[in-house]
Every structure is written in C-alpha cells, then in structure tokens.
Amino acid sequence: MAHISDLIATDIELYLQAHEKKSLLRFITCGSVDDGKSTLIGRLLYESKMLFEDQLAAMEADSKKYGTQGENLDFALLVDGLAAEREQGITIDVAYRFFSTDKRKFIVADTPGHEQYTRNMVTGASTADAAVLMVDARRGVLTQTRRHSYLVSLLGIRHIVVAINKMDLVDYAEPVFRRICDDYRSFAAQIGLDDVTFIPMSAYKGDNIIEPSASMPWYHGTTLMGYLETVEVDDERLQKQAFRLPVQWVNRPNLDFRGFAGTVAGGIVKPGDRIRVQPSGKESTVARIVTRDGDLEQAVAGQSITLTLADEIDISRGDVISTADSPAGSADQFETTLVWMHDEPLLPGRPYLLKIGAKTVTATVTHIKYQVNVNTLEHVAARTLDLNAIGVCNLSLDRPIAFDPYADNRDTGGFILIDRLSNNTVGAGLIHFALRRSQNIHMQHVDVDKAARAALKHQKPCVLWFTGLSGAGKSTIANLVEKKLHAHGYHTYLLDGDNVRHGLNKDLGFTEADRVENIRRVAEVAKLMVDAGLIVITAFISPFRAERQMARSLVAEDEFIEVFIDTPLEVAEGRDAKGLYKKARRGELKNFTGIDSPYEAPEAPDVRINTVTMSADEAATYLVLELQRRGGLGD
C-alpha cells in the first residue's frame, strides 16, 4: 500500500496522477556489519505506512523468533529475507524496497556489509543517486566504512549521508557525533567526496528519521527523510549534459517508418537538432520524437523514446546517437577500473564478452596496471584479480564502441564483463579514457591478400590446433602430419609448445596467467601465418577452453580445426618421456596440467584422435585425409 494520503479516499484519479509525476530517488544503505542498515530501511517502510496488516503481524511473529530487540519489533526483518540472513543477523544479498511520500518515490537497496560480499554492494550501488553510509556511534569509522566510501566514490555517487546510528547507546552525546564527523571528513577529502551530510540518529527508536529528535536538541540539521526528499536526483543532473541515446532497438514496423528506440542517457533533444551516430560518425537531423502517447516537442534524460531521422543512415542496436556539437567518443582500447566479481580470477589475455548498453563485443585485458588496496588506498602490483578485487586495467576490444568517461555519464561509461563459455557476469568496469594507440594505430590496406597468397600455394590456409595432456602424443603426430604434407608439396609451419618457449615466449612461466598469455601469443602468430596462406599446425596442451575458443575466433570458422589428442592420464603419465609427471608428483613442478592444474577437455572437438587404439602414423594419415576431405589441400 502507498503512504497515507487524503486523496486516496477523496479523489483516487488525482492521487494517481500526482503519484505518477513524482520524481524517483534511488539510494543505497551501506557500511560495516551490524551498523543498522536493514533496521533503518525497515523503519522507513514502517514510518511511510508501506506495510499491510499481515506484514506487520508477520514481523511481530518473526521478531519473537529471530529478533534481536527483545519484545520490541525488529525492523531489520522486513528486509533480511533470506533464512541465512535471519539466522546470522546479517545482510548477504542486495534487497530492494520501494516506498513513497507526498513529495517523492524511492527505491532503496540494502547492501551487505561483509567484505566478501563487495560484488553485491557494487551491484546495488551501480544505479544509485545517493548513498546512506551507516556508522555505529559506539565504534566510529571502521575499515569497512572506508571501503564502502571508496566504492561509493568510485561508482560516481555524488550525494552522501553519513548516518551516525545508535546514538541512543551513547546517551545522545554530541562530542561522540562531532568526533566521528571530523574523522570521516579527513578520509573523505582523500577520495574526493565533497557533498557529505552528517545526521545523528537512532534507526531503532526513530530519532531524526522522520521528525527531529527531542533527545538531541544540539542538532539543528535535516532529518534523513528531509534530506532524501530534497536531494538532487541523477536525471536532473544528466539533463544538463550533452544528449545521448543508446539505441536499444531499431523499430521498423512497416516500409514507411524507421525509428531508433532507447532511453535518453543524457541531455535534451528536440526535432531539428543535428545528431551524430557513434561509432560510425554519420550525421543527420532529428525529424520526430515518437512515444506511445504521441510526438513530443522535446525529450530529456530518463525518458524512453523513439527517434526518426531526416536521412536514411545505417544505425544498429548498441550504437549511440549524440548531439553533433558534443558527440560521444569512439575507440577500441581503454584505461578502466575493473571490479572482479567471480570466484575464478581475471587472467590478462583471456577473451571475455564486454556489454556496454545494448552493445556486446569481445574484450581482452591486456595489462593490469595496479590493484587498489581499498582499505589503505595503496596501489599494489598484480598479475591477476581475484574475487572482489579492484584494479586499474588496460582493455582492448575487437571493434570500436561509443563511450563517455564514466565520471561524465554512468550509462555510456559503465560496462560488464561476461564469461564467453558460462555466460556468467564476472566483472563490472568503469571507463576512464581511450588510449591514444586506439586513435593512432589503424589496419593498413595491402594489395596482396590471404586469397592471393593461398592461390599461389594451391592450398586453403588453416590451423590444425592440437590439444591434449602432456605426453598424449601431440608433438609426435603433428610432426608426422607436417612431414606428410611437405612430401606432397604443401606449404606448412609447425608451432610446437617447447620450441616457442625458447624464443617468442621465453619470458613466460607456467602460472595460469602465463599459460593464457602463451596461447594468446601463439594464436596471434597462427593468425598471421594463415594470412600468409600457410597450413599451420600447433602442438600445445592449451588446457583452457576459453583460450582455444579465442584462437578459433581469430580466423574464419572453416579455417580452424581443433584436434583433441585423447589420451587417458594414466597412459600419458606412463609414457613420461621427459620425466615431468614424476617431478610433478614429487612436488618439484608446480601447476602441471593433469596433476595440480586442470585440463578442460574439448566438449565437441572437430577431430578426436584416440592414441590408445591408433598409432601415431595412423593418426597422421587420418588427419591428412581429413584435411583433404574438408577441401584444405586444394588441387
């Protein structure tokens, strides 16, 4: 139910119209564990009359069973819905709640306080206009208080309330409040937070939540609700910026209408305005602003619209329509801040999917500049990022995208990374700026292309990508395949794992990150050799599916043949010509595939070779015939 209003009983239509036109504020509550975040939200819901009678009855029953307030109501139970949350008395997942007052509508996200749930906190903060940072008056500013403050600053939340809670437990002492304010101000200055409001309160007793507290006559500032009802929402700020419309859908119901639908992410647009489409750079003029309720004379940030243009230009889902005077940027390499949100670490060189707005491209982290120690703000060296880690990284994409720096526009400057195989979201990122190399380095046109080189050799270039355990027989079979092809006059090159590590990759070890980089480099070399018209044979363990998929994606689909040398571990270990398995078993060789490092076998290889039932020579003959069958050997 909505909050109490006389209009509900007297004129419901007028009430609904007024409710529809209210502004919407999204805010989060954050801070350390047990600072009272859930209790505060429960109090706000209770005071704004957002609870039905059966909800109140359920809260009374739950308070007796799970509550921490004796015989009194435990407002935190209105928000902590998971059984584990109630049993432990903590928030684990992000909980969203809606409530309203006569002046404004609100969506509040209750975010976890534990460090291990940092990714959940980032999720809740990503769309917030303001943050209520809870501080326990008894404990003051803690490490997690600083951590969440840094994340709030990082995510571009500009309006901060430091809610110094549980003042009733320190006898409403003004010196306690002033000391915490001074401590926090000095830290806030280090991270660039300048719009900070301090409110002493008791979420449990309701002091300074809705009405000024009689227990703290020395405080003359705003109540929390007074602040929330008047603080500027992000849409108001964005309306003052340059126009941005990320295209979510190309609307073509018939031959006479072609519109571009999306939610305005910044600025104002009117018919007749000159626009530019990024990343293509094409320009046109706005003809109409179409909505379900009719055409508009103008549209502002936050509105969902469809634009029609005066010219027929190519625009696709994921493009960004901007004002021609101040267009969005366009680039394929960036410096970013990345929050890693997955149990498996980030590995530079591994390809991921990057989604920004409605655009999805392939992305690779090329370099981790440093990791941020959120507790001390220190920059530390890092080769990977683990769960909840935050790092500043260089990112390379497979094509240009339209963007703005995240500090200017969160909608066109924020992105997520997605695992290509599992489709899980693994990271969230913020674009700082485009790297200069993305503007200065371009593909050079050449007149002699891959087709011409292949025709000269009378063969179809391709990659035979051998994968399997150490000792499976990859190098032996690959060498025999090349000998047979060479004897028939074909142009080949064999890239072998050990040989490559003597030169191109001699700087790489055998950590998971180095193995990813090893395969990335080999894949890029194989791509160049295919472009030269060669039949390329690679013999690498290449233990991870993601890297093999990356190698496949660099060439045409019919130019990549994954050959799984399927040899059981006990058979490969029994061969052990180099004595590597014995060293690994003795603990002298770390990160050895099949022993203490995983091998992800292909799920659907193009060719499977069982070396238990087939000799190396038979396997090589079979592969040559398979190449011939696929049309890879020309005449």
XYZ file of C-alpha atoms in Angstrom:
635
model
C 0.000 0.000 0.000
C 1.095 3.582 -0.507
C 1.647 6.041 2.283
C -1.423 7.621 3.782
C -2.898 10.427 1.663
C -6.300 12.122 1.912
C -6.580 11.970 -1.885
C -6.783 8.166 -1.786
C -10.201 8.402 -0.183
C -11.448 11.575 -1.876
C -10.065 11.513 -5.453
C -8.130 8.405 -6.416
C -7.507 9.549 -10.017
C -5.995 12.831 -8.854
C -3.848 10.896 -6.381
C -2.585 8.546 -9.086
C -1.775 11.474 -11.391
C 0.179 13.196 -8.629
C 1.942 9.943 -7.753
C 2.933 9.370 -11.388
C 4.599 12.781 -11.666
C 6.727 12.430 -8.535
C 10.468 12.210 -9.036
C 12.178 8.907 -8.198
C 15.269 8.710 -5.997
C 17.370 5.557 -5.972
C 19.657 5.250 -2.963
C 21.623 2.606 -1.100
C 22.403 1.927 2.510
C 25.922 0.665 3.131
C 28.568 0.465 5.812
C 30.074 -2.073 8.162
C 28.382 -5.171 9.550
C 25.654 -4.567 12.164
C 25.618 -0.787 11.761
C 21.820 -0.850 11.369
C 21.248 -0.687 7.602
C 18.358 -3.141 7.484
C 16.824 -1.648 10.629
C 16.896 1.800 9.037
C 15.117 0.621 5.886
C 12.550 -1.248 7.958
C 11.937 1.932 9.941
C 11.491 3.965 6.719
C 8.979 1.431 5.381
C 7.129 1.450 8.691
C 7.046 5.224 9.040
C 5.939 5.744 5.406
C 2.962 3.386 6.000
C 4.175 0.912 3.364
C 3.171 -2.188 5.328
C -0.031 -4.213 5.221
C -1.533 -5.546 8.427
C -0.454 -9.106 7.635
C 3.127 -7.889 7.100
C 3.077 -6.205 10.499
C 1.722 -9.384 12.046
C 4.443 -11.436 10.352
C 7.106 -9.002 11.560
C 5.805 -9.312 15.114
C 5.986 -13.101 14.905
C 9.440 -13.054 13.294
C 10.691 -10.580 15.890
C 9.856 -13.087 18.624
C 11.565 -15.912 16.721
C 14.578 -14.219 15.099
C 14.610 -10.719 16.557
C 17.450 -9.059 18.442
C 15.345 -6.387 20.198
C 13.721 -8.393 22.974
C 9.956 -7.939 22.982
C 10.133 -4.972 20.592
C 9.758 -5.028 16.819
C 12.943 -5.854 14.874
C 12.606 -3.712 11.743
C 15.600 -5.388 10.075
C 13.487 -8.493 9.474
C 11.413 -6.566 6.926
C 14.455 -6.512 4.649
C 16.580 -9.534 5.581
C 14.513 -12.112 3.705
C 16.996 -14.983 3.370
C 16.937 -17.644 6.072
C 20.717 -17.351 6.453
C 20.355 -13.598 6.978
C 17.843 -14.058 9.763
C 19.840 -16.786 11.456
C 23.112 -14.820 11.351
C 21.641 -11.356 11.768
C 23.477 -10.024 8.705
C 22.679 -8.941 5.153
C 24.062 -11.242 2.449
C 22.293 -10.338 -0.772
C 21.107 -6.968 -2.097
C 17.498 -6.284 -1.078
C 15.469 -3.664 -2.961
C 12.445 -1.941 -1.431
C 10.041 0.704 -2.722
C 8.293 3.370 -0.676
C 6.917 6.849 -1.243
C 5.965 10.096 0.464
C 3.890 13.047 -0.690
C 6.995 14.581 -2.287
C 8.904 11.712 -3.896
C 9.123 7.984 -4.710
C 12.081 5.920 -3.536
C 13.861 2.683 -4.376
C 16.357 1.716 -1.684
C 18.956 -1.037 -1.923
C 20.108 -2.632 1.307
C 23.655 -3.788 0.558
C 25.821 -6.252 2.542
C 28.455 -5.051 4.969
C 30.839 -8.021 4.816
C 33.957 -7.627 2.665
C 33.254 -10.983 0.981
C 30.047 -9.531 -0.487
C 31.690 -6.485 -2.074
C 30.372 -7.504 -5.509
C 26.810 -7.409 -4.128
C 27.392 -3.910 -2.794
C 28.718 -2.771 -6.189
C 25.625 -4.179 -7.883
C 23.316 -2.239 -5.583
C 25.282 0.998 -5.949
C 25.530 0.935 -9.749
C 22.212 2.754 -10.294
C 22.012 4.816 -7.091
C 21.731 8.616 -6.945
C 22.660 8.838 -3.255
C 24.192 6.716 -0.506
C 23.350 6.476 3.175
C 26.561 5.308 4.852
C 25.833 3.884 8.279
C 28.287 4.334 11.157
C 27.799 2.806 14.602
C 28.265 5.649 17.102
C 29.975 3.247 19.519
C 32.589 2.056 17.001
C 33.149 5.112 14.794
C 34.731 4.989 11.343
C 35.874 1.415 10.586
C 37.846 -0.223 7.801
C 34.654 -1.325 6.063
C 33.291 2.218 6.380
C 36.313 3.416 4.397
C 35.970 0.543 1.944
C 32.346 1.326 1.125
C 33.119 5.037 0.954
C 35.786 4.350 -1.647
C 33.390 2.169 -3.657
C 30.698 4.851 -3.472
C 33.197 7.426 -4.743
C 34.436 5.045 -7.444
C 30.906 4.375 -8.699
C 30.154 8.060 -9.079
C 27.565 8.536 -6.325
C 27.788 12.230 -5.572
C 25.426 12.669 -2.603
C 26.460 11.020 0.666
C 24.696 10.895 4.016
C 26.840 9.698 6.897
C 24.169 8.364 9.220
C 25.748 8.104 12.673
C 23.416 5.489 14.096
C 22.731 4.087 17.575
C 23.148 7.476 19.241
C 20.789 6.179 21.942
C 23.522 3.749 23.004
C 25.979 6.605 23.664
C 23.428 8.741 25.558
C 22.981 11.040 22.524
C 26.362 12.611 23.272
C 27.247 15.490 20.951
C 31.060 15.043 21.376
C 30.793 11.498 20.006
C 28.958 12.781 16.947
C 31.475 15.609 16.359
C 34.469 13.281 16.703
C 33.097 10.862 14.092
C 32.333 13.759 11.747
C 35.920 15.012 11.987
C 37.355 11.521 11.429
C 35.239 10.937 8.363
C 35.865 14.367 6.806
C 39.613 13.798 6.763
C 39.175 10.458 4.970
C 36.522 11.807 2.562
C 38.937 14.513 1.416
C 41.420 11.803 0.333
C 38.921 10.134 -2.014
C 37.239 13.255 -3.380
C 33.899 13.131 -1.548
C 32.800 16.725 -1.024
C 28.970 16.532 -0.811
C 28.662 14.866 2.598
C 25.846 15.413 5.109
C 26.134 14.126 8.693
C 22.978 13.098 10.596
C 22.943 11.692 14.170
C 20.129 9.164 14.552
C 18.716 6.044 16.089
C 17.095 3.835 13.457
C 15.690 1.598 16.186
C 13.973 4.422 18.104
C 13.268 6.676 15.118
C 15.394 9.673 16.192
C 15.972 12.127 13.287
C 14.487 9.695 10.768
C 11.170 11.382 10.018
C 10.935 14.018 12.732
C 13.670 15.948 14.606
C 14.731 14.193 17.774
C 13.890 15.738 21.134
C 16.799 13.759 22.579
C 19.345 15.723 20.517
C 18.416 19.408 20.875
C 22.017 20.326 19.955
C 21.497 19.079 16.358
C 19.820 21.589 14.039
C 20.297 19.900 10.662
C 17.935 17.978 8.400
C 16.247 14.710 9.190
C 17.064 11.739 6.958
C 13.679 11.857 5.233
C 14.009 15.606 4.765
C 17.311 15.033 3.009
C 16.028 12.215 0.817
C 13.002 14.251 -0.290
C 15.093 17.205 -1.455
C 18.442 15.861 -2.730
C 19.037 16.180 -6.477
C 18.382 13.017 -8.475
C 20.787 11.932 -11.194
C 18.297 12.550 -14.016
C 18.197 16.254 -13.107
C 21.995 16.478 -13.433
C 22.087 14.457 -16.642
C 19.568 16.759 -18.312
C 22.229 19.476 -18.214
C 24.720 17.331 -20.130
C 25.203 16.539 -23.820
C 22.480 14.468 -25.481
C 22.988 10.682 -25.516
C 20.605 7.971 -26.734
C 21.977 4.391 -26.652
C 19.969 2.542 -29.295
C 18.203 -0.469 -27.783
C 16.000 -1.362 -30.745
C 15.605 -0.422 -34.397
C 11.825 -0.087 -34.806
C 10.717 -0.975 -38.343
C 7.007 -1.937 -38.251
C 6.499 -1.159 -41.956
C 8.238 0.280 -45.013
C 7.178 3.829 -44.115
C 8.629 4.010 -40.587
C 12.144 3.500 -39.241
C 12.817 4.669 -35.715
C 15.516 4.196 -33.119
C 14.277 3.373 -29.636
C 16.028 3.761 -26.314
C 16.173 5.601 -23.004
C 17.789 9.031 -23.077
C 21.011 8.717 -21.061
C 21.861 12.414 -21.031
C 20.788 15.858 -22.179
C 17.781 17.121 -24.108
C 16.778 16.522 -27.729
C 14.299 18.348 -29.971
C 13.130 17.889 -33.558
C 15.554 19.707 -35.862
C 18.605 19.008 -33.681
C 21.722 17.896 -35.538
C 22.939 14.476 -34.311
C 25.897 12.183 -34.849
C 25.845 8.397 -34.612
C 28.802 6.730 -32.905
C 30.944 4.768 -33.614
C 30.243 5.286 -37.354
C 30.391 9.124 -37.150
C 27.474 9.601 -39.582
C 25.294 12.675 -39.094
C 21.639 13.567 -39.638
C 18.814 15.658 -38.173
C 16.052 14.615 -35.770
C 12.722 14.515 -37.584
C 10.347 13.313 -34.858
C 10.347 12.213 -31.207
C 7.799 9.409 -31.066
C 6.174 7.925 -27.958
C 3.164 5.758 -27.304
C 1.188 8.844 -26.279
C 2.144 10.863 -29.368
C 5.026 13.007 -30.599
C 6.985 15.182 -28.177
C 8.418 18.659 -28.649
C 11.444 17.592 -26.609
C 12.756 14.631 -24.629
C 15.021 14.681 -21.578
C 17.283 12.278 -19.696
C 15.373 9.344 -18.267
C 12.620 9.262 -20.910
C 12.070 6.283 -23.208
C 11.548 7.481 -26.777
C 11.855 6.590 -30.443
C 13.700 8.982 -32.756
C 13.164 9.247 -36.502
C 15.797 10.981 -38.614
C 15.702 13.084 -41.758
C 18.216 10.825 -43.537
C 18.419 7.082 -44.122
C 21.672 6.198 -42.353
C 22.864 2.872 -41.006
C 22.215 2.613 -37.250
C 22.247 -0.655 -35.300
C 21.381 -1.811 -31.800
C 24.187 -0.708 -29.466
C 25.099 2.458 -31.376
C 24.826 5.798 -29.559
C 23.033 8.819 -31.011
C 24.662 12.021 -29.739
C 24.455 15.733 -30.297
C 26.672 16.649 -33.242
C 28.274 19.508 -31.287
C 29.491 17.260 -28.454
C 29.406 13.624 -29.588
C 30.303 10.527 -27.616
C 33.795 9.176 -28.114
C 34.666 6.144 -30.208
C 37.598 3.802 -29.522
C 38.611 0.172 -29.077
C 41.222 0.469 -26.297
C 40.709 1.989 -22.861
C 42.039 2.513 -19.386
C 39.395 1.223 -16.985
C 38.752 0.392 -13.369
C 37.546 -3.180 -13.017
C 35.740 -4.781 -10.072
C 36.197 -8.550 -10.318
C 33.063 -10.463 -9.302
C 33.838 -14.141 -9.909
C 35.491 -16.951 -7.985
C 37.807 -17.720 -10.921
C 40.470 -14.978 -11.206
C 40.765 -12.479 -14.037
C 43.532 -13.554 -16.401
C 45.041 -10.972 -18.786
C 44.922 -12.221 -22.363
C 41.768 -14.298 -21.845
C 38.876 -13.123 -24.045
C 35.616 -12.060 -22.387
C 32.411 -10.533 -23.684
C 32.002 -6.851 -22.836
C 28.468 -5.427 -22.660
C 28.022 -1.666 -22.608
C 24.438 -0.550 -23.006
C 22.964 -2.784 -25.704
C 26.340 -3.370 -27.393
C 28.256 -6.631 -26.902
C 31.845 -7.044 -28.156
C 34.842 -9.248 -27.389
C 37.306 -7.762 -24.908
C 40.693 -8.711 -23.502
C 42.501 -7.249 -20.511
C 45.924 -6.518 -21.964
C 47.577 -5.197 -18.807
C 46.750 -4.800 -15.119
C 48.409 -1.525 -14.143
C 47.791 -1.999 -10.424
C 45.329 -3.296 -7.868
C 43.804 -0.925 -5.329
C 44.032 -1.872 -1.670
C 40.648 -0.418 -0.762
C 41.405 -0.392 2.942
C 44.558 1.754 2.618
C 44.054 3.206 -0.928
C 47.535 1.890 -1.726
C 48.344 0.844 -5.319
C 49.885 -2.631 -5.433
C 51.263 -4.684 -8.331
C 49.064 -7.528 -9.574
C 49.170 -10.067 -12.391
C 45.599 -11.274 -11.811
C 42.491 -10.058 -9.978
C 40.722 -12.330 -7.505
C 37.125 -12.196 -6.290
C 36.149 -8.683 -5.041
C 39.492 -7.202 -6.129
C 39.565 -3.783 -7.797
C 42.207 -2.976 -10.385
C 43.075 -0.367 -12.982
C 43.494 -2.192 -16.287
C 44.017 -1.592 -19.996
C 41.308 -3.154 -22.115
C 41.358 -3.992 -25.823
C 38.188 -4.649 -27.860
C 37.706 -6.357 -31.197
C 35.923 -3.277 -32.605
C 35.308 0.366 -31.658
C 32.423 1.300 -29.362
C 30.746 4.583 -28.472
C 31.507 5.739 -24.932
C 31.828 8.566 -22.435
C 34.129 8.561 -19.416
C 32.221 7.029 -16.503
C 32.736 10.212 -14.493
C 30.662 12.057 -17.116
C 27.929 9.515 -17.767
C 27.444 6.216 -15.967
C 25.162 4.769 -18.670
C 27.652 5.233 -21.511
C 30.784 4.723 -19.404
C 29.951 1.598 -17.396
C 30.170 -1.972 -18.623
C 30.151 -5.582 -17.501
C 32.394 -8.493 -18.494
C 30.803 -11.868 -19.268
C 32.448 -15.283 -19.450
C 32.180 -16.486 -23.041
C 31.526 -20.115 -22.101
C 29.318 -19.972 -18.998
C 27.640 -16.629 -19.803
C 28.166 -15.584 -16.158
C 28.850 -11.942 -15.324
C 32.411 -11.931 -14.000
C 33.281 -8.235 -13.692
C 31.982 -4.670 -13.709
C 34.017 -1.826 -15.123
C 34.244 1.934 -15.476
C 35.856 3.599 -18.488
C 38.393 6.329 -17.686
C 39.581 7.323 -21.158
C 40.519 5.930 -24.564
C 44.163 5.016 -25.031
C 45.984 7.104 -27.624
C 47.005 4.000 -29.539
C 43.312 3.336 -30.300
C 43.248 6.560 -32.320
C 46.753 6.396 -33.797
C 47.046 2.765 -34.908
C 44.982 1.573 -37.881
C 44.931 -1.518 -40.068
C 46.941 -0.839 -43.226
C 45.420 -1.951 -46.526
C 47.595 -4.328 -48.555
C 47.038 -5.336 -52.174
C 48.341 -8.907 -51.830
C 45.830 -10.573 -49.511
C 45.305 -14.005 -47.990
C 43.397 -15.308 -51.010
C 46.218 -14.306 -53.372
C 48.859 -15.925 -51.194
C 46.829 -19.134 -50.851
C 46.183 -19.309 -54.600
C 49.915 -19.088 -55.257
C 50.424 -22.113 -52.975
C 47.416 -24.050 -54.371
C 46.037 -24.728 -50.913
C 43.489 -23.462 -48.440
C 45.158 -21.941 -45.355
C 44.002 -23.239 -41.984
C 45.045 -24.030 -38.414
C 45.287 -27.612 -37.153
C 45.124 -26.936 -33.409
C 46.349 -29.965 -31.431
C 45.334 -30.080 -27.757
C 45.795 -32.756 -25.095
C 47.721 -33.702 -21.987
C 51.494 -33.663 -21.777
C 52.673 -36.993 -23.174
C 49.488 -37.511 -25.211
C 51.456 -37.529 -28.459
C 50.653 -34.080 -29.840
C 54.179 -33.179 -30.998
C 54.816 -36.641 -32.474
C 51.618 -36.682 -34.516
C 51.950 -33.014 -35.517
C 55.486 -33.627 -36.787
C 54.300 -36.624 -38.858
C 51.407 -34.603 -40.323
C 53.791 -31.865 -41.420
C 56.172 -34.414 -42.981
C 53.347 -35.988 -44.996
C 52.042 -32.606 -46.169
C 55.545 -31.399 -47.039
C 56.160 -34.589 -49.057
C 53.082 -33.732 -51.131
C 54.340 -30.196 -51.784
C 52.154 -28.233 -49.370
C 53.362 -25.146 -47.511
C 53.209 -25.637 -43.745
C 54.605 -24.440 -40.449
C 54.651 -26.293 -37.144
C 54.371 -24.254 -33.918
C 55.418 -26.547 -31.088
C 54.967 -25.729 -27.395
C 58.542 -26.308 -26.272
C 60.078 -24.623 -29.324
C 58.017 -21.458 -28.933
C 59.063 -21.158 -25.274
C 62.707 -20.984 -26.382
C 62.082 -17.694 -28.199
C 58.770 -15.851 -28.555
C 57.511 -16.926 -25.129
C 60.736 -17.448 -23.199
C 59.642 -14.763 -20.718
C 56.555 -16.750 -19.649
C 56.298 -19.275 -16.842
C 53.595 -21.853 -16.127
C 51.172 -19.984 -13.912
C 47.582 -19.905 -15.109
C 48.013 -16.281 -16.227
C 51.216 -17.088 -18.141
C 49.590 -20.051 -19.842
C 46.770 -17.827 -21.055
C 49.291 -15.321 -22.437
C 51.312 -18.143 -24.013
C 48.302 -19.350 -26.007
C 47.230 -15.800 -26.880
C 50.594 -15.089 -28.499
C 50.635 -18.403 -30.345
C 47.095 -17.793 -31.622
C 48.079 -14.371 -32.950
C 51.116 -15.861 -34.716
C 48.947 -18.632 -36.185
C 46.536 -15.988 -37.466
C 49.373 -14.176 -39.270
C 50.586 -17.434 -40.791
C 47.091 -18.271 -42.037
C 47.015 -14.809 -43.589
C 50.286 -15.760 -45.309
C 48.471 -18.707 -46.897
C 50.074 -21.466 -44.806
C 48.691 -24.623 -43.249
C 49.602 -24.028 -39.596
C 49.980 -26.919 -37.157
C 50.127 -26.134 -33.437
C 51.043 -28.608 -30.687
C 50.224 -27.137 -27.260
C 48.495 -28.506 -24.195
C 46.274 -25.364 -24.304
C 44.358 -26.583 -21.231
C 41.601 -23.958 -21.120
C 38.532 -23.953 -23.380
C 38.347 -20.153 -23.321
C 41.793 -19.796 -24.926
C 41.065 -22.411 -27.573
C 37.846 -20.577 -28.377
C 39.812 -17.326 -28.583
C 42.248 -18.916 -31.046
C 39.323 -20.148 -33.152
C 37.738 -16.693 -33.201
C 40.850 -15.098 -34.761
C 40.384 -16.912 -38.083
C 37.417 -17.851 -40.240
C 35.277 -20.704 -38.890
C 36.293 -23.078 -41.698
C 39.983 -22.254 -41.124
C 40.222 -23.734 -37.630
C 40.265 -27.466 -36.865
C 40.504 -28.437 -33.199
C 42.240 -31.828 -32.886
C 41.845 -33.466 -29.474
C 44.628 -35.984 -28.851
C 42.543 -38.038 -26.443
C 44.921 -39.957 -24.213
C 43.973 -41.052 -20.670
C 46.058 -39.513 -17.893
C 47.452 -42.867 -16.774
C 48.633 -43.638 -20.338
C 50.222 -40.187 -20.799
C 51.869 -40.423 -17.388
C 53.138 -43.910 -18.195
C 54.973 -42.569 -21.239
C 56.506 -39.577 -19.387
C 59.434 -39.330 -21.804
C 60.604 -36.059 -20.217
C 60.117 -37.148 -16.599
C 57.726 -34.264 -15.983
C 54.971 -36.252 -14.306
C 57.450 -37.711 -11.813
C 58.637 -34.203 -10.914
C 55.051 -33.039 -10.558
C 54.168 -35.979 -8.327
C 57.167 -35.154 -6.093
C 56.036 -31.533 -5.873
C 59.060 -30.257 -7.804
C 56.972 -28.968 -10.730
C 54.057 -26.732 -9.823
C 50.957 -26.030 -11.958
C 51.425 -29.170 -14.055
C 48.384 -29.995 -16.162
C 46.597 -33.132 -15.017
C 48.280 -33.164 -11.593
C 47.742 -29.845 -9.809
C 46.389 -27.764 -12.700
C 43.183 -28.625 -14.577
C 42.793 -29.705 -18.183
C 39.469 -28.733 -19.749
C 38.915 -31.368 -22.433
C 37.110 -30.218 -25.600
C 33.391 -30.880 -25.421
C 32.924 -31.101 -29.197
C 36.305 -31.199 -30.980
C 36.417 -31.139 -34.776
C 38.588 -34.274 -34.726
C 39.196 -36.728 -31.886
C 42.278 -38.987 -32.003
C 42.354 -41.925 -29.580
C 46.029 -42.814 -29.240
C 45.217 -45.995 -27.330
C 43.647 -47.575 -30.431
C 45.508 -45.652 -33.157
C 49.251 -45.378 -33.786
C 50.916 -42.008 -34.377
C 51.403 -42.764 -38.094
C 47.794 -43.887 -38.486
C 46.643 -40.718 -36.740
C 48.775 -38.532 -39.042
C 47.436 -40.287 -42.154
C 43.881 -39.882 -40.885
C 44.397 -36.149 -40.331
C 45.835 -35.614 -43.822
C 42.795 -37.379 -45.298
C 40.535 -35.239 -43.061
C 42.191 -32.075 -44.409
C 41.650 -33.333 -47.925
C 38.008 -34.104 -47.178
C 37.485 -30.582 -45.863
C 38.948 -29.092 -49.040
C 42.040 -27.782 -47.302
C 44.580 -29.243 -49.726
C 43.436 -27.557 -52.912
C 44.230 -29.344 -56.154
